XYZ file of C-alpha atoms in Angstrom:
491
model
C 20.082 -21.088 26.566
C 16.472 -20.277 25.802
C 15.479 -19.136 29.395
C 16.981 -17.593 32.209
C 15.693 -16.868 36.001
C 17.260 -13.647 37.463
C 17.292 -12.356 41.036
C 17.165 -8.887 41.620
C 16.142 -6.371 44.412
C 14.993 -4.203 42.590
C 11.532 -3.212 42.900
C 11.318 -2.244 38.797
C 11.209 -5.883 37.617
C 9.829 -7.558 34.621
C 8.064 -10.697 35.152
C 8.179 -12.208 31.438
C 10.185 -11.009 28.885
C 9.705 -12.704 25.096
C 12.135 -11.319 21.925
C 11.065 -12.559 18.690
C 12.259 -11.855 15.651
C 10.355 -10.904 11.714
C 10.938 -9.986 8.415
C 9.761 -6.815 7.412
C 7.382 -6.355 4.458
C 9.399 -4.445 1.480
C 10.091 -4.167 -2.044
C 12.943 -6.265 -1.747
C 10.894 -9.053 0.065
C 8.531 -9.539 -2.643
C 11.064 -10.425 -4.983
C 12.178 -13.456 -2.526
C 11.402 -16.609 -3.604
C 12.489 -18.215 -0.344
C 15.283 -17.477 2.532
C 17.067 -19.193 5.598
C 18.455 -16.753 7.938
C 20.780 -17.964 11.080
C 20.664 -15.739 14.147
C 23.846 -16.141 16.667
C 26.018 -14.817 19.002
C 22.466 -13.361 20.538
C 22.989 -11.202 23.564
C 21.104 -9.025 25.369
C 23.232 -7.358 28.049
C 25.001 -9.517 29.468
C 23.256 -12.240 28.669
C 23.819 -15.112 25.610
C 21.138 -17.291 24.086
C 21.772 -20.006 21.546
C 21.152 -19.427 17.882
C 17.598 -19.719 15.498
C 16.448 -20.131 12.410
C 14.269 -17.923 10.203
C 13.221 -19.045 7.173
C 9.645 -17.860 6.992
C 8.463 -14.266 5.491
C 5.384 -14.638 7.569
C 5.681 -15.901 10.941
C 7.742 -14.098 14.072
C 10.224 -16.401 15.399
C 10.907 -16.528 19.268
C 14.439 -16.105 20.511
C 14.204 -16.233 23.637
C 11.820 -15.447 27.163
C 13.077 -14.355 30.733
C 11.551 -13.754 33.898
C 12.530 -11.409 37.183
C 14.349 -8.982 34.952
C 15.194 -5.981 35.633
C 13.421 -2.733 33.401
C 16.001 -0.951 31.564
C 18.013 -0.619 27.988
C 19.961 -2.864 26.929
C 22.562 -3.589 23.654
C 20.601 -6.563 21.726
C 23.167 -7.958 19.527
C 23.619 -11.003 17.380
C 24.796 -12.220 13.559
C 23.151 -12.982 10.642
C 24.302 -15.519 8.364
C 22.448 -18.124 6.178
C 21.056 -17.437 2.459
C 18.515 -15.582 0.348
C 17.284 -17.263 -3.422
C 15.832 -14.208 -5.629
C 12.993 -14.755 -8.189
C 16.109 -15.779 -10.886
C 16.718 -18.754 -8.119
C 20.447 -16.845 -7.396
C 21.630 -17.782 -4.045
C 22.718 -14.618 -2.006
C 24.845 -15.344 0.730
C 24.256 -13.232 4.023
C 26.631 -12.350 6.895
C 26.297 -9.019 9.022
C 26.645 -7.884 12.355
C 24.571 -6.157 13.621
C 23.381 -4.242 17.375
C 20.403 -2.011 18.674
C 19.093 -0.993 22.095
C 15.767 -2.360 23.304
C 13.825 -1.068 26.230
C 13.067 -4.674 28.258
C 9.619 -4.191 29.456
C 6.644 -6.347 30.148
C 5.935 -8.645 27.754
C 8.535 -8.506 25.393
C 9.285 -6.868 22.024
C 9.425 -7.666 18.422
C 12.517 -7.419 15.898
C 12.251 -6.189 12.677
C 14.827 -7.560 10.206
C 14.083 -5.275 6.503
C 15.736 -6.456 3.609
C 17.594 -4.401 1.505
C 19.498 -5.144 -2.107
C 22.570 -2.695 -2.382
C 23.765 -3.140 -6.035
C 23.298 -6.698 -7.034
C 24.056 -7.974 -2.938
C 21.098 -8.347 -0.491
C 21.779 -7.123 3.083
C 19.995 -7.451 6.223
C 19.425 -4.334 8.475
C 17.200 -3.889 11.544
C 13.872 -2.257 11.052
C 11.593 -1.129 13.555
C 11.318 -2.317 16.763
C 7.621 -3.255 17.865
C 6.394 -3.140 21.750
C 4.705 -6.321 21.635
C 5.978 -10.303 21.327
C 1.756 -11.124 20.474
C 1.505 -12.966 16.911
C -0.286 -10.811 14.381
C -3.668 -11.785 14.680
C -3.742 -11.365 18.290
C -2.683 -8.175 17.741
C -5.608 -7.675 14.682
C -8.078 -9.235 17.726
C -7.109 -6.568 20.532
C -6.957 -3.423 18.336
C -10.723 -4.510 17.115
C -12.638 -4.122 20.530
C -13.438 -0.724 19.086
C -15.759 -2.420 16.198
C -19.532 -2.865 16.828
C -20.368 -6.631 17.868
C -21.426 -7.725 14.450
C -18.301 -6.045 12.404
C -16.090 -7.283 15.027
C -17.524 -10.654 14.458
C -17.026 -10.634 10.829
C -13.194 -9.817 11.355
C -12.474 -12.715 13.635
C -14.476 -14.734 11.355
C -12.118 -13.593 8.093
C -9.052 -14.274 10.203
C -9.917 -17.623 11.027
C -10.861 -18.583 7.732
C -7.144 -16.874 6.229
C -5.577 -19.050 9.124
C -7.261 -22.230 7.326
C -6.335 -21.560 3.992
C -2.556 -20.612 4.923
C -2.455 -23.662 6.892
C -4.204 -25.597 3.766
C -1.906 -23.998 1.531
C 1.539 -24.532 3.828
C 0.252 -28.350 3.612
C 0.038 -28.257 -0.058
C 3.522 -27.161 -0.566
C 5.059 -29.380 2.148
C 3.814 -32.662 0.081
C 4.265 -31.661 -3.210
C 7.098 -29.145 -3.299
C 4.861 -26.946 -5.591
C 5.880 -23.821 -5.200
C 3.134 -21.891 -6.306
C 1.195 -23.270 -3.013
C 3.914 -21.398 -1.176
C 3.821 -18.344 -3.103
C -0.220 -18.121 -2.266
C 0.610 -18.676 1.492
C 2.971 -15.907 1.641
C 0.502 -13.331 -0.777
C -2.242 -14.696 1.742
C -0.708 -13.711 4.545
C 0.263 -10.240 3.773
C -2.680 -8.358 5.280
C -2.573 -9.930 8.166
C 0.662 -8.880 8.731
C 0.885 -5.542 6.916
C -2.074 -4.383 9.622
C -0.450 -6.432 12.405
C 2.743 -4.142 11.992
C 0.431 -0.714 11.582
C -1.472 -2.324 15.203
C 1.834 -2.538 17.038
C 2.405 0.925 16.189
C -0.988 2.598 17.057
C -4.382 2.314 17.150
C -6.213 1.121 14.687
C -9.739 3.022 12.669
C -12.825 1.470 12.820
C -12.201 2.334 8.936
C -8.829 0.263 9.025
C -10.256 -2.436 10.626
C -13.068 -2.493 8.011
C -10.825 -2.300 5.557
C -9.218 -5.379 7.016
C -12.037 -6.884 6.909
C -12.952 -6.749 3.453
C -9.049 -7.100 2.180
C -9.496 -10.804 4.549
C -13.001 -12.048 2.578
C -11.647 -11.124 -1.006
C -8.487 -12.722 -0.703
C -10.149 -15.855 1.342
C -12.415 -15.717 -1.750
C -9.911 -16.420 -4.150
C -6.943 -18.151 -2.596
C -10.085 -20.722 -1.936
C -10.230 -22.169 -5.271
C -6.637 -20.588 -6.709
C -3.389 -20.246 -6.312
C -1.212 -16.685 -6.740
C -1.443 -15.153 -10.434
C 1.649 -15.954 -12.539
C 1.916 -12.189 -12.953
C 3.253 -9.407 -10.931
C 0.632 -7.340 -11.128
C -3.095 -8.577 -11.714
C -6.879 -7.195 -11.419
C -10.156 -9.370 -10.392
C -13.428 -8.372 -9.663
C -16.240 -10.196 -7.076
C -19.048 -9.421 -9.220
C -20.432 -9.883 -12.760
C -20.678 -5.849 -12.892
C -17.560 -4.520 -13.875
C -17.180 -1.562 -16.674
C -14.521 -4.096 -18.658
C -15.798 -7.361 -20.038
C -12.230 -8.381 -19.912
C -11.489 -8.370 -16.414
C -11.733 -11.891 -14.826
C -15.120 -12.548 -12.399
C -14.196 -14.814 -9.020
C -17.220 -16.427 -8.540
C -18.547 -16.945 -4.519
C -20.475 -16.242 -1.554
C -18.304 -12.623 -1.711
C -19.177 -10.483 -3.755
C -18.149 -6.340 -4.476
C -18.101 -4.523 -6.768
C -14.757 -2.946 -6.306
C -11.706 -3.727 -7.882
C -9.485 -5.822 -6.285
C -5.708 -5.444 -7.113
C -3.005 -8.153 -6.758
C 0.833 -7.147 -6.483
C 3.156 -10.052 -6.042
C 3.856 -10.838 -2.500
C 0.783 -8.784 -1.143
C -2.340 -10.247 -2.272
C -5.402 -8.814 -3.547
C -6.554 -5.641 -2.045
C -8.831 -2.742 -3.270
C -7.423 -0.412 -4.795
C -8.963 3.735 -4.694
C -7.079 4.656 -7.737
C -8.350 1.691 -10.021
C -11.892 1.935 -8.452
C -12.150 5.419 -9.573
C -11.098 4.863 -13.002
C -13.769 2.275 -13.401
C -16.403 4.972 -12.123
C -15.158 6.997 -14.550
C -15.936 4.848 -17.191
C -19.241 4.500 -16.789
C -20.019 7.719 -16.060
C -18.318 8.220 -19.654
C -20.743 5.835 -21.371
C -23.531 7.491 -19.214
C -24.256 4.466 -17.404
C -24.805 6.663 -14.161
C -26.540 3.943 -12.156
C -23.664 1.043 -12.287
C -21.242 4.097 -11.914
C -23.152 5.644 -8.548
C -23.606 2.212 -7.056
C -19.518 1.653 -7.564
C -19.545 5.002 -6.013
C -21.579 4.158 -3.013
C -19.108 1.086 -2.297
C -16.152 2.785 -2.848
C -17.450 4.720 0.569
C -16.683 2.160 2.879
C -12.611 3.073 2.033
C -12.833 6.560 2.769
C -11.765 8.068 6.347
C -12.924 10.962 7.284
C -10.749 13.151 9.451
C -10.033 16.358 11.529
C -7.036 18.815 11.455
C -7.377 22.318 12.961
C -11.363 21.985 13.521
C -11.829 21.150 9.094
C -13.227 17.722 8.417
C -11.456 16.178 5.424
C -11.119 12.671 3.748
C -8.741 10.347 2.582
C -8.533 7.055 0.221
C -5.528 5.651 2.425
C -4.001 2.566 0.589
C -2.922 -0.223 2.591
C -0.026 -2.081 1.109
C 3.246 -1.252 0.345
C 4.247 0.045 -2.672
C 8.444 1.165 -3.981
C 9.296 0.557 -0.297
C 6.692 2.834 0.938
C 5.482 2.338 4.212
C 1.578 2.353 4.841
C -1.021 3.919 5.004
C -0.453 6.016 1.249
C -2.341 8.946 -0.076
C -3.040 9.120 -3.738
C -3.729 12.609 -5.119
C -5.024 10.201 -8.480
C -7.509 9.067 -6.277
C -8.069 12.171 -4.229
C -8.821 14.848 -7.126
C -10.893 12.306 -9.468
C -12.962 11.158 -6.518
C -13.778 14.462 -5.886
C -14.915 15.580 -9.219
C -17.246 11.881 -8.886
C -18.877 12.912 -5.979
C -19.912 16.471 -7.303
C -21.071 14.947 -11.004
C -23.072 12.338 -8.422
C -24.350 15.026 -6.942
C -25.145 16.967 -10.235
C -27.106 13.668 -11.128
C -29.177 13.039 -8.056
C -29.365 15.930 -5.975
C -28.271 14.003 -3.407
C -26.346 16.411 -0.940
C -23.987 13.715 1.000
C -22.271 13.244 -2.874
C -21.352 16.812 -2.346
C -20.328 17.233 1.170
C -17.956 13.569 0.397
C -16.318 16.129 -2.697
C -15.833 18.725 -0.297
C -14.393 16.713 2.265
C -11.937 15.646 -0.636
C -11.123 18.693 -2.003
C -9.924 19.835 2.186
C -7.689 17.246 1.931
C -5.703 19.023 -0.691
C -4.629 21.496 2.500
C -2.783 18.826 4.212
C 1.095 19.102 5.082
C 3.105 16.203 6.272
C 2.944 12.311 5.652
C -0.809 12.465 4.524
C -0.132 15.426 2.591
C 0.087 14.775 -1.331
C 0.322 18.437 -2.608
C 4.138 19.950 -2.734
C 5.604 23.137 -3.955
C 8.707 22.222 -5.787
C 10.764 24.344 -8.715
C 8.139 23.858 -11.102
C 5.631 25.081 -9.057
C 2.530 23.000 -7.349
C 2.768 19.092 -7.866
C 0.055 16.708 -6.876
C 1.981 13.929 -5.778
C 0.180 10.422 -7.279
C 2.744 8.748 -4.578
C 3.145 10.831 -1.673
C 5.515 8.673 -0.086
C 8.044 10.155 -2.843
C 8.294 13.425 -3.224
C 10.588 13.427 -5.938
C 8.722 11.144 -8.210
C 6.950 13.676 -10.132
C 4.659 11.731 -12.474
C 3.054 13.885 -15.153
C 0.005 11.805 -15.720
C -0.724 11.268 -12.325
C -0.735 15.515 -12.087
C -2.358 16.561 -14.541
C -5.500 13.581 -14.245
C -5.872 14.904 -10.461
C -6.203 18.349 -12.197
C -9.049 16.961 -14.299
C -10.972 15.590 -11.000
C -10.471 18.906 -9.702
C -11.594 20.739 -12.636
C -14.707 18.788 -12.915
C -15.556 19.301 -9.079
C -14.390 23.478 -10.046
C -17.547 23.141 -12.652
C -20.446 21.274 -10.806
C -19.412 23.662 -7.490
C -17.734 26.851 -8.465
C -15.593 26.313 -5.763
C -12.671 28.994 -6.586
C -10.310 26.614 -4.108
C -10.322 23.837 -6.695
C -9.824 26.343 -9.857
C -6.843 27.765 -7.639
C -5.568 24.424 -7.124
C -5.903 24.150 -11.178
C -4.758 27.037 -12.655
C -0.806 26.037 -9.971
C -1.103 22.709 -11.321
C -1.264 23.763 -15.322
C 1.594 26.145 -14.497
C 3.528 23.540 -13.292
C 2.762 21.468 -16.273
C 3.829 24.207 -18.537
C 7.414 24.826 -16.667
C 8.030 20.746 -16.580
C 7.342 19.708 -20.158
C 10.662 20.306 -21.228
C 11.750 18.051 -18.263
C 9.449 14.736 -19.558
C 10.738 15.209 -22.599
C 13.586 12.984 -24.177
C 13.687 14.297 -27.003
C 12.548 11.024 -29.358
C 9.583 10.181 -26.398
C 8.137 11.225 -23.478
C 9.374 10.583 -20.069
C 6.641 8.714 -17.399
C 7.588 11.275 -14.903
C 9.892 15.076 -14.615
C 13.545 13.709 -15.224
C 12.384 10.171 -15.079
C 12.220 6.787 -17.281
C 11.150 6.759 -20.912
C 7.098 6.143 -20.541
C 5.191 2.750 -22.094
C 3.457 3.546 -25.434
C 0.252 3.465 -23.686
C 1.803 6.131 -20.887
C 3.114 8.079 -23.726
C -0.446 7.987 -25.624
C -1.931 9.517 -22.572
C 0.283 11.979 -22.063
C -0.653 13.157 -25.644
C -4.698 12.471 -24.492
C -4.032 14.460 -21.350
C -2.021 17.476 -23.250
C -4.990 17.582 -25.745
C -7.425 17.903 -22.773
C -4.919 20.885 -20.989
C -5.270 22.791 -24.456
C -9.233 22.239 -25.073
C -9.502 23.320 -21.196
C -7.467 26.110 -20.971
C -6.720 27.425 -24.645
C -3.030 27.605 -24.091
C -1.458 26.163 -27.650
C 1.149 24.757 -25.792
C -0.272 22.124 -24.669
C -1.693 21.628 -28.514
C 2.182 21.750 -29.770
C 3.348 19.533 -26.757
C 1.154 17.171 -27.807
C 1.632 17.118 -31.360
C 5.247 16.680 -31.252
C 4.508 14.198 -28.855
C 2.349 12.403 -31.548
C 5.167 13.153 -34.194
C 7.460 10.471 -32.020
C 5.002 7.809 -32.753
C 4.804 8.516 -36.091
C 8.908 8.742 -36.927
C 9.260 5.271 -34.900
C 6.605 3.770 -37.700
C 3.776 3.059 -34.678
C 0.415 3.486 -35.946
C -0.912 6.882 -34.778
């Protein structure tokens, strides 16, 4: 039964009711390469509805709509059977049962299904549950009334064009069975929904929606003339200026000059933490005025905030990352940013670079989700993934400690040399941690680092002794360098 007309006294009646139901973004759904998903048994109440199909990542799928029903709770519940293929092509089958409560209000509601892998067996559980039945760029469309006429223009105007190029891309696959076509419509389509999910929950920023904005152009850019990298993990730039001669140039009518990161299964998006290592690099070679103009752009991703009556700012990132959720803080991107802005400022005299470092350096206050500084047994820890809070990664630490040591000696701000002096205590207390006793470990109590992590843990340790004098850090590091040698690596 797909519909159902209910008579009722009651003066608390719904007049349309739509349940649909979606897959969730995750980890685990990235590593998909394709799923068909059988919901049955559906009830809601007392009431049964026949069984659907989901076999797209991307699109909700309807289950059913009702009229004249009654407001309430009521136990949704249904089975999942059918079959997920992995990136290996290994078939997983699926069968759970599963049950929720969902408030039946006007409109209608949205079902997450989230993916999970326990040991080497996928499972399906229920994720959140979203007050709205709209599709995703309706949502995108109502949360954007708050954009000025010309910026809200530009956003429909992205959204169309991403609907033409999945809808391209979907055709592509459906006549040749190529399934890289497929793999670009789902990495297409992950903004859309990853900001469709965030706009069911709350309001969205004009900075979010800007955000959107420019996520929707760089990825239309591309997935114009290409299909997804064959990598899981890939960097592009819009623009012939870029600090690396190495990094490949998408040629267009777009054109930035930030970074733009591609994970598999999300798409391109720009990336705070990679655009502030490029700055860095040419402010190292002294090329201030590429390195100030990157600067400039890399504005349009900060939000600026209020807690308590102090203004602060964030670099929030926008897709999911080791089954985070989104919006993610960086304190990478937080602490380096801020020592940019003051050496900006140092350059030009220009006193917006310094009240943008200031702004970043109050954000190292904050408690909570956005909050990326934690006390732990080692002492302070600048969290590069604040999400975790027990992923302790020492390079990630101690290079936020440089951004705020560099904003410490433009400013003399004694808040950031605090901020230092806890972090290269906690260094000092969690060395013996990353250690493994042949290598170094990427993070406290973690995996063995990559060669190049392990190098710059012996760059960074070099740095912590010329800084602060403490051999230590000089013995750290040269036992560090002592692994390389034993294994036969060139030095």
């Amino acid at each position: 039964m797909s519909s159902a007309c209910i008579n009722v006294s009651s003066r608390d009646i719904v007049e349309h009711f739509e349940l649909y139901f979606k897959i969730e973004s995750s980890e685990e759904v990235f590593k998909v390469h394709s799923l068909e998903l059988y919901i049955e048994n559906l009830t809601l109440g007392n009431f049964s509805f026949g069984s659907i199909v989901v076999d797209d990542v991307v699109s909700p799928v309807k289950a059913f709509n009702m009229s004249k029903m009654e407001k309430g709770e009521y136990t949704l519940s249904f089975r999942v059977t059918g079959r997920i293929v992995d990136a290996s092509n290994t078939t997983h089958r699926i069968s759970e049962s599963l049950s929720t409560n969902v408030k039946v209000q006007e409109g209608g509601v949205t079902i997450g299904l989230r993916i999970i892998k326990e040991s080497e067996n996928y499972k399906i559980k229920i994720g959140n549950i979203y007050n709205s039945p709209m599709k995703d760029e309706d949502v995108l469309l109502v949360r954007a009334s708050v954009l000025t006429k010309d910026d809200h223009r530009e956003l429909v105007e992205a959204i169309r064009e991403n609907q033409r190029l999945r809808e391209k891309l979907l055709e592509e696959f459906n006549s040749t069975g190529n399934y890289a076509y497929y793999r670009s419509y789902i990495d297409l389509s992950y903004p859309i929904r990853a900001f469709a999910d965030l706009g069911r929950e709350r309001e969205l920023t004009e900075t979010e929606l800007k955000i959107l904005t420019l996520t929707l152009e760089a990825n239309n850019a591309y997935y114009s003339n290409h299909t997804s990298p064959n990598k899981s993990y890939y960097i592009v730039a819009f623009s012939n200026e870029t600090p690396y001669e190495f990094i490949p140039k998408i040629e267009g009518k777009f054109q930035s000059k930030l970074p733009f990161v591609y994970y598999k299964g999300r798409g391109f998006y720009p990336y705070p933490v990679t655009a502030v290592n490029w700055i860095t690099s040419y402010f190292n070679r002294r090329d201030y005025e590429k390195g100030i103009a990157l600067l400039n752009e890399l504005d349009s991703l900060m939000e600026v905030e209020e807690l308590n009556g102090e203004r602060y700012a964030l670099f929030k990132i926008y897709f999911h990352y080791r089954n985070s959720s989104i919006p993610w803080v960086s304190s990478f991107s937080q602490g380096i940013a801020a020592g940019l802005y003051a050496k900006a400022y140092n350059i030009t005299k220009n006193e917006t670079y310094l009240e943008k470092a200031q702004l970043l350096i109050n954000s190292f206050e904050l408690k909570g989700e956005e909050g990326f500084v934690i006390n732990t047994t080692y002492g302070t820890w600048f969290l590069e993934y604040n999400f975790d809070p027990t992923f302790l990664v020492l390079n990630g630490h101690i290079i936020t400690m440089k951004g705020l040591y560099n904003y410490y000696q433009v400013t003399g701000d004694e808040r950031a040399l605090e901020l230092f002096n806890e972090g290269v205590e906690s260094v000092k207390k969690a060395l013996k941690d990353c250690d493994a006793g042949d290598w170094s470990l990427y993070s406290v109590k973690g995996l063995r680092a990559s060669e190049s992590y392990h190098r710059l843990h012996i760059e960074l340790l070099v740095w912590l002794y010329n800084t602060t004098g403490d051999r230590y850090f000089l013995e750290y590091a040269e036992k560090w360098k002592e692994y390389i040698e034993k294994k036969g690596i060139t030095p």
